[in-house]
Tab-separated table of C-alpha atoms in Angstrom:
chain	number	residue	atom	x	y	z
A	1	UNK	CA	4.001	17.565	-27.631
A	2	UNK	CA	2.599	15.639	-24.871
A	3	UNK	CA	3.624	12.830	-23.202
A	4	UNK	CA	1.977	10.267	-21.033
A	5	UNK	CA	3.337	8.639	-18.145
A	6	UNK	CA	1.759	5.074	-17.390
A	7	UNK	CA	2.883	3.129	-13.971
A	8	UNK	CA	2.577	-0.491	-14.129
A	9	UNK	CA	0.246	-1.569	-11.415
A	10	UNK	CA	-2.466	1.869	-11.569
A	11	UNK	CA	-5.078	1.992	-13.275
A	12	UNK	CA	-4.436	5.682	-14.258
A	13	UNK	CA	-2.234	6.824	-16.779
A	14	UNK	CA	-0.350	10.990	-16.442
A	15	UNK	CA	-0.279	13.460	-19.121
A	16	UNK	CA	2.202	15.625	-19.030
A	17	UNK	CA	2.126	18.907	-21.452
A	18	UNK	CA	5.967	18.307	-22.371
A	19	UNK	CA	8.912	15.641	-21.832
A	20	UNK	CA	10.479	18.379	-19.560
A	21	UNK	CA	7.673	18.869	-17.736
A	22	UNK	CA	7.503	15.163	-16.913
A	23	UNK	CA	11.046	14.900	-15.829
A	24	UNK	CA	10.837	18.081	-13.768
A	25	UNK	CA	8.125	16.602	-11.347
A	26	UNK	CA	9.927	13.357	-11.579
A	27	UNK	CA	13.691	14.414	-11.346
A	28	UNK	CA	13.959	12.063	-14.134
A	29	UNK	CA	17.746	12.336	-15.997
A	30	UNK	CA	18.422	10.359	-19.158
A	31	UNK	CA	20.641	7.965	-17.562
A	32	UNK	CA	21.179	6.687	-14.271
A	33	UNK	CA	25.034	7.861	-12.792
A	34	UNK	CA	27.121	5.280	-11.750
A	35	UNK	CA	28.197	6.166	-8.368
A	36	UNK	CA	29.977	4.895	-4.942
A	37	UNK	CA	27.145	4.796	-2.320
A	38	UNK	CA	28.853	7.738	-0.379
A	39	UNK	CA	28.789	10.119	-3.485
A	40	UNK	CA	25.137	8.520	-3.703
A	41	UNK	CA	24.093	9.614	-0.269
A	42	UNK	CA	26.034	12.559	0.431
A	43	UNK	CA	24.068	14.067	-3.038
A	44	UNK	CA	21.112	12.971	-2.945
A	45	UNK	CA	19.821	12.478	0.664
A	46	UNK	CA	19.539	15.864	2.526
A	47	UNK	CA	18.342	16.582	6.133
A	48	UNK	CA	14.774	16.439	5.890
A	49	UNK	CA	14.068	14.554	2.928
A	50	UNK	CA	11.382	12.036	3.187
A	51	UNK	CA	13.073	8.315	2.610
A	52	UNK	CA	11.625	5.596	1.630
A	53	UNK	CA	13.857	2.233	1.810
A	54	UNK	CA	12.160	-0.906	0.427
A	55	UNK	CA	12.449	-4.417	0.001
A	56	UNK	CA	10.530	-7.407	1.177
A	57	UNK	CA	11.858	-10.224	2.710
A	58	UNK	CA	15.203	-10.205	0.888
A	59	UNK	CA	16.933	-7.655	-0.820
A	60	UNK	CA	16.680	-5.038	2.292
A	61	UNK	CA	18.909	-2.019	1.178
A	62	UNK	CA	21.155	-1.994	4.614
A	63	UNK	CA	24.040	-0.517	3.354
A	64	UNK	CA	22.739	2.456	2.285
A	65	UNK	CA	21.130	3.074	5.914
A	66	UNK	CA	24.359	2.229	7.068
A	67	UNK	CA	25.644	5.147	4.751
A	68	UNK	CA	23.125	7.826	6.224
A	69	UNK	CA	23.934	6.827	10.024
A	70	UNK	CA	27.791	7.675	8.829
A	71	UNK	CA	27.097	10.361	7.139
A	72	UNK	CA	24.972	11.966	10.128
A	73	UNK	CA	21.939	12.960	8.353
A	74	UNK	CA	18.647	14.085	10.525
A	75	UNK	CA	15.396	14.960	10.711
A	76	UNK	CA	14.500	12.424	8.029
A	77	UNK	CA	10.448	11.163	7.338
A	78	UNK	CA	10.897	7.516	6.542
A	79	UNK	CA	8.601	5.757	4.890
A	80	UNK	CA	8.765	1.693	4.633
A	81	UNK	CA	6.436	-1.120	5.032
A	82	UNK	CA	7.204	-3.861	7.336
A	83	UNK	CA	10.125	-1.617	9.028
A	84	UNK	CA	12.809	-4.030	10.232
A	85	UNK	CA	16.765	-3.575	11.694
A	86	UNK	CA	17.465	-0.851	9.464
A	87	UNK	CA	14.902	1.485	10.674
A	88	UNK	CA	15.502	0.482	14.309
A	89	UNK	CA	18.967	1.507	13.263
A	90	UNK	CA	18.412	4.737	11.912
A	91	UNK	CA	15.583	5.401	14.896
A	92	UNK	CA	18.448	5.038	17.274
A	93	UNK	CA	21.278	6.742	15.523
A	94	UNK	CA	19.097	9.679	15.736
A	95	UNK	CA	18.109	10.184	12.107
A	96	UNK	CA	14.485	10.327	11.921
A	97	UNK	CA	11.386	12.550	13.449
A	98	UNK	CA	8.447	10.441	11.480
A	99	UNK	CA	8.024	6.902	10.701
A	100	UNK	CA	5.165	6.015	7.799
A	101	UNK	CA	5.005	2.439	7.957
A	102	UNK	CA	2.915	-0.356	8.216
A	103	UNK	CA	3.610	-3.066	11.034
A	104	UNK	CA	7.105	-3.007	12.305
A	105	UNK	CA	9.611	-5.445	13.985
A	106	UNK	CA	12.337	-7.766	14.102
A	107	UNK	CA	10.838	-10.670	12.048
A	108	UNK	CA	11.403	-13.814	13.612
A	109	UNK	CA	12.588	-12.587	16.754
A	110	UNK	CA	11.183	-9.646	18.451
A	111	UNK	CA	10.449	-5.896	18.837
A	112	UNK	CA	12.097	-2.916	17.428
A	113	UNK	CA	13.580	-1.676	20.632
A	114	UNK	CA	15.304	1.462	19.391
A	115	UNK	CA	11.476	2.305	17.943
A	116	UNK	CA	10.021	1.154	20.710
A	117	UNK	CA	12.477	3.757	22.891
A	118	UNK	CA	11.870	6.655	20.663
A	119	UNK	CA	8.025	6.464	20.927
A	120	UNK	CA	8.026	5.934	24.300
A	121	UNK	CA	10.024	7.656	25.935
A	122	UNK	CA	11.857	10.084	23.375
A	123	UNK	CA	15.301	8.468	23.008
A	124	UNK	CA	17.320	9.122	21.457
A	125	UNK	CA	14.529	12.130	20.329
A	126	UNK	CA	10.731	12.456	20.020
A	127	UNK	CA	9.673	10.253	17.246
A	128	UNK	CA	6.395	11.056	15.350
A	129	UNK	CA	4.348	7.336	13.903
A	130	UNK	CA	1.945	7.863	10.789
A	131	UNK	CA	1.004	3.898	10.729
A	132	UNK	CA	-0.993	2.164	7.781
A	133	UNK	CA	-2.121	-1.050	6.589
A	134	UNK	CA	-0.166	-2.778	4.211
A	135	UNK	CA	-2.729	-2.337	1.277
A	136	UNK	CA	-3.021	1.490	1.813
A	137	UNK	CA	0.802	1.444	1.780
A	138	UNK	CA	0.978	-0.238	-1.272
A	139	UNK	CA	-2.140	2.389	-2.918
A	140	UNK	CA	-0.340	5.389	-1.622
A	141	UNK	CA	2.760	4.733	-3.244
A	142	UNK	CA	1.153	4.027	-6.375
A	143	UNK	CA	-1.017	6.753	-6.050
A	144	UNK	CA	2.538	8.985	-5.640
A	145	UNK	CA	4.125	6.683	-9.237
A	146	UNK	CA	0.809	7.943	-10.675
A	147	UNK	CA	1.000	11.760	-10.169
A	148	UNK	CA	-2.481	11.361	-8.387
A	149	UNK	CA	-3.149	13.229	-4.402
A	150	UNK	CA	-4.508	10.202	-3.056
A	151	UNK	CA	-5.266	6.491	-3.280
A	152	UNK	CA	-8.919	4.807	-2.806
A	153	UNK	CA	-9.317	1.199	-1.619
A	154	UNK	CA	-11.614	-0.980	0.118
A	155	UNK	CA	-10.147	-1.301	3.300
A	156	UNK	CA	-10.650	-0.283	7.195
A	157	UNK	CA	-14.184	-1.773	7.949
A	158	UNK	CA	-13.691	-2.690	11.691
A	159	UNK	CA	-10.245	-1.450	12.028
A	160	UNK	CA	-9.279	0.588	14.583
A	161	UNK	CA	-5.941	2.216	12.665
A	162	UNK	CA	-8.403	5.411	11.325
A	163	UNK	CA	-8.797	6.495	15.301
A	164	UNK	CA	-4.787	6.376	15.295
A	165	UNK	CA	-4.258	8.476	12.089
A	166	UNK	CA	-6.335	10.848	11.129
A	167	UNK	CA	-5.202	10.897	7.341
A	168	UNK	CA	-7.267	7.690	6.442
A	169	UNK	CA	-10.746	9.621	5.461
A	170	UNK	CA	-13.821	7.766	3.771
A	171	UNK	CA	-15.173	9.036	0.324
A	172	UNK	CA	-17.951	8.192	-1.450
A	173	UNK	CA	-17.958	7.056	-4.622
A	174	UNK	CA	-19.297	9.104	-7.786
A	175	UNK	CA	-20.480	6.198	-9.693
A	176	UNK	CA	-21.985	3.650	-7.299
A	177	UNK	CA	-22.370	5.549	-3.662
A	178	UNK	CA	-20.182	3.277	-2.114
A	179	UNK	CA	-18.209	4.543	0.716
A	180	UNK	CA	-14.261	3.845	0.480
A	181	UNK	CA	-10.779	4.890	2.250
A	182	UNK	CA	-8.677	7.261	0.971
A	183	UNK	CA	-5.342	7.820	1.885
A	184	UNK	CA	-2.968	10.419	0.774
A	185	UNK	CA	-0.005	9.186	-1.925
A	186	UNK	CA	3.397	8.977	-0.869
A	187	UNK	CA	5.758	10.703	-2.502
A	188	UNK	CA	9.398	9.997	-1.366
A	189	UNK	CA	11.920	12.749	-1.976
A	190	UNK	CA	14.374	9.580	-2.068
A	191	UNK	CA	13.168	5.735	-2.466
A	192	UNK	CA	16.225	3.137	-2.113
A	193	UNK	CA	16.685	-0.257	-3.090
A	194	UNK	CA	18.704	-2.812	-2.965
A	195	UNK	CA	19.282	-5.203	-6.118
A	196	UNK	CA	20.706	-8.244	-7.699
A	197	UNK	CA	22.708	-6.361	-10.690
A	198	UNK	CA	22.903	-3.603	-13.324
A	199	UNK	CA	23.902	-2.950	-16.584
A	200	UNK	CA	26.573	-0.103	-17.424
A	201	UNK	CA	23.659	2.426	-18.947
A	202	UNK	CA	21.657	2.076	-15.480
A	203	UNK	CA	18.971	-0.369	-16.042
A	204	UNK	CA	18.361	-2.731	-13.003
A	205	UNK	CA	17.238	-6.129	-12.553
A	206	UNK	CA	15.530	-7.674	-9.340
A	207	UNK	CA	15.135	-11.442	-9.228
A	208	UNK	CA	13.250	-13.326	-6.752
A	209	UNK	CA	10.406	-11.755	-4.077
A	210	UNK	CA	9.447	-8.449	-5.094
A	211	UNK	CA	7.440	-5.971	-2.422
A	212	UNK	CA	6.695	-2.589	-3.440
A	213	UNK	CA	9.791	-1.269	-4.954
A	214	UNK	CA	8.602	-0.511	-8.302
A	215	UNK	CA	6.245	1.496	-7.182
A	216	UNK	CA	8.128	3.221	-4.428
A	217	UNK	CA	11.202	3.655	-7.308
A	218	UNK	CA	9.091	5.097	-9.495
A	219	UNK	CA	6.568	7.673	-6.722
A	220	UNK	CA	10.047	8.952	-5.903
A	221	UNK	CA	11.698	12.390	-6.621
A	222	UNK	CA	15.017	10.547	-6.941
A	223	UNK	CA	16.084	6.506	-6.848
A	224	UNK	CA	19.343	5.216	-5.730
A	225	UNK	CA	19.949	1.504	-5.703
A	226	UNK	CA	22.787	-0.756	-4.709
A	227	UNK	CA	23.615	-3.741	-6.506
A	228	UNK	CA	25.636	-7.122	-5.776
A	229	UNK	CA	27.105	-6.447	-9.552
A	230	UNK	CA	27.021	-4.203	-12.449
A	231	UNK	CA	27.458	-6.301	-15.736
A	232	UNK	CA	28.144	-5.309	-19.635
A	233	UNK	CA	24.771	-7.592	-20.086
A	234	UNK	CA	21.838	-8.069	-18.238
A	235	UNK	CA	20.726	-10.721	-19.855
A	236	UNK	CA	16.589	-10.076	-19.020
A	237	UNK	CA	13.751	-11.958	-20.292
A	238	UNK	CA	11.607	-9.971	-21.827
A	239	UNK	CA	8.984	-7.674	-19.311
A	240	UNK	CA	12.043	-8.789	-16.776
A	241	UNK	CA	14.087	-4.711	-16.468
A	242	UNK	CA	10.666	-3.112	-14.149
A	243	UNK	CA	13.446	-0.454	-12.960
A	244	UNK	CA	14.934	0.727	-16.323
A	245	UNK	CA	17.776	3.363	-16.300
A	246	UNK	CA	15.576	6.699	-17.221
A	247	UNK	CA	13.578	5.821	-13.869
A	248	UNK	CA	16.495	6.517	-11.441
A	249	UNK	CA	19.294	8.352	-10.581
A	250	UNK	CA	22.146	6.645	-9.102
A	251	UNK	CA	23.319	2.974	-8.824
A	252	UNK	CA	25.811	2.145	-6.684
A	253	UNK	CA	28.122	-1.530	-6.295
A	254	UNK	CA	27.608	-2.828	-2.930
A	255	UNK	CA	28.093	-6.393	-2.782
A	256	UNK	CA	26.882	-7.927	0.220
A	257	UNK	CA	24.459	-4.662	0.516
A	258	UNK	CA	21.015	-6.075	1.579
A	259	UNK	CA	22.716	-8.320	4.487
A	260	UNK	CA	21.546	-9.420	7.118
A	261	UNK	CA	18.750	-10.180	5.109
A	262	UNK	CA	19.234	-12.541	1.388
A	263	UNK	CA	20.164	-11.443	-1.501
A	264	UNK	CA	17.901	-14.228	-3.975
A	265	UNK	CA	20.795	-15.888	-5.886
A	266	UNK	CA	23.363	-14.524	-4.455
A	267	UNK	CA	23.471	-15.271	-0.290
A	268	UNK	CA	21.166	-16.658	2.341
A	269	UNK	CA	19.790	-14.849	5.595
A	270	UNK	CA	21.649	-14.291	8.254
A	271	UNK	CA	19.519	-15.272	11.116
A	272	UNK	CA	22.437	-15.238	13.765
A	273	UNK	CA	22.349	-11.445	13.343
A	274	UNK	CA	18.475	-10.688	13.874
A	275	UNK	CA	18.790	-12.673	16.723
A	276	UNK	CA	22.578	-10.886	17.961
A	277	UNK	CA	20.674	-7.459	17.569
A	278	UNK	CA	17.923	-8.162	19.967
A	279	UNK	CA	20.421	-7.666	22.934
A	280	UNK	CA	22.077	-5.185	21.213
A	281	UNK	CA	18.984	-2.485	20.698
A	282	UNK	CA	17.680	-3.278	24.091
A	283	UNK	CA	20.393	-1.693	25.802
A	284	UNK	CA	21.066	2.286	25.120
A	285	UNK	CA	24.521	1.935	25.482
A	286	UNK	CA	25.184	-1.175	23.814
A	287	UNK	CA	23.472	0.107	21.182
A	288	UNK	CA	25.603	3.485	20.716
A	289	UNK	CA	28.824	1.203	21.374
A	290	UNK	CA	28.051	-0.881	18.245
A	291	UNK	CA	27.091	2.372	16.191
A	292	UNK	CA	30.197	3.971	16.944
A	293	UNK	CA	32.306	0.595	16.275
A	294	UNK	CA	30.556	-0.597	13.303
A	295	UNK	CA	29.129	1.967	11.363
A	296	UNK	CA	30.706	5.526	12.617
A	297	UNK	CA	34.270	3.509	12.748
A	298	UNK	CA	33.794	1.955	9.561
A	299	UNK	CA	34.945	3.553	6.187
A	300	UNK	CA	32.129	2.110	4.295
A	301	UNK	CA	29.705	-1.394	4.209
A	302	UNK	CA	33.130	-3.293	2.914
A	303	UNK	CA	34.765	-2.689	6.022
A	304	UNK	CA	31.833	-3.140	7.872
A	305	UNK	CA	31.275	-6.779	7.017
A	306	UNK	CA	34.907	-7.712	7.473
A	307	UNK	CA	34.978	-6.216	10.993
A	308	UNK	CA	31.576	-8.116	11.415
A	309	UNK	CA	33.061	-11.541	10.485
A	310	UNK	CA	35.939	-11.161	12.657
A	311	UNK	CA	33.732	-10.467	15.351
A	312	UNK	CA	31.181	-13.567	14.543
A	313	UNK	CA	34.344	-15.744	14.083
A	314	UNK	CA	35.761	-15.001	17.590
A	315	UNK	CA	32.280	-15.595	19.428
């Protein structure tokens, strides 16, 4: 029996000799387990995994990079576009040798200091960059959700990024003998999301802005995504479920998860916190102080955001 594996979004559809087959190169189980975000990470993140943690705008998954920091994994690849506060974080805790990304920084106010550090001048340890443009992101990770070894676009004419990395190549086309980029797919050994809610069997709904975390979800090896609620319904328009429950492996309850940044129905941004961290990762040691006080000293994102407001409420 064969079965084909089409990704929304590529123009390419997978065939896969057998169902096993496709869930062996996938990791795919039949359900997605219901887990607490420490289980989540402590199973399915390992030093050295490649990590991709998406979300645009809103629905940044911040707890579960809170979760690595405490749980002291290293040597991680990570892979986002637009990196924000939660890579900075990671960068600076110590848990990363390569960044993939594409642009980077804290939006609305600044740098990414703690990158900025690492590249720089090594701190808190060398830190290797693979940067992109947003649309070869994008390509490469649906290149990865398509089984395929690289992504073609039209991109790059005039850019400068190609002298900078030398895995953007040029290829000419078969049919027309136009010359394109090609980039290599992305393949996370772990993509994770943040999103609105899930039902009991796994399936997962995101409302509002979405970036590239279909595609990232399904490129992946293994999915874990946190959610402001799990419900007995989701109650989805039809087309609505692009993350269904066969597509991951763990969802985790973490209400409040994506803050600082929104959750689309649920809470606004925080912009008093972008703007706090500046000061924060500018400073080695002001940095490590709030690591150690808020994340190391904190039992898990609950306690976290309650030793957060009491700190906001005093200042």
């Amino acid at each position: 029996m064969s079965i084909i594996g089409l990704w929304p979004g590529s123009w390419t559809v997978t065939v896969f000799a057998t169902q096993s087959a496709y869930r062996k190169q996938h990791e795919i189980r039949l359900m997605a387990e219901l887990l607490t975000l420490r289980e989540a990470v402590e199973r399915f993140i390992q030093d050295g995994d490649t990590v991709a943690l998406e979300g645009f705008t809103h629905l940044i998954p911040t707890a579960a990079a809170h979760e690595i920091v405490r749980q002291g994994r290293k040597d991680l690849t990570l892979v986002r576009m637009t990196p924000d506060l939660v890579y900075d974080l990671l960068i600076g805790a110590g848990c990363a040798r390569k960044l993939v990304f594409s642009w980077g920084g804290n939006p609305g106010v600044g740098s990414l200091h703690r990158l900025r550090d690492a590249v720089e001048k090594g701190w808190p340890q060398p830190l290797e960059i693979e940067e992109h443009s947003h649309a070869d992101l994008a390509n490469a990770y649906v290149a990865g959700a398509s089984g395929l070894p690289f992504a073609v676009l039209r991109a790059y004419a005039g850019s400068d990024l190609p002298k900078v990395n030398p895995l953007i190549k040029s290829v000419t086309c078969p049919f027309t003998g136009e010359v394109l980029a090609a980039v290599p797919s992305v393949r996370p050994d772990v993509t994770v999301i943040h999103a609105q809610k899930a039902d009991r069997k796994g399936n997962v709904l995101i409302q509002g802005i979405l970036g590239v975390q279909k595609e990232a979800a399904l490129a992946a090896k293994r999915c874990i995504v946190t959610v402001e609620e799990i419900v007995d319904d989701l109650n989805a328009p039809m087309n609505a479920c692009v993350l269904p429950t066969w597509a991951l492996t763990a969802v985790c309850l973490v209400p409040g998860g994506a803050h600082p940044s929104y959750a689309h129905g649920y809470y606004e941004r925080d912009n008093r916190f972008y703007q706090a961290w500046d000061p924060i990762a500018r400073d080695r040691e002001a940095f490590s102080a709030w690591v150690d006080t808020y994340i190391r000293g904190t039992e898990d994102f609950a306690e976290f955001q309650r030793k957060l407001a009491q700190q906001q409420e005093a200042n």
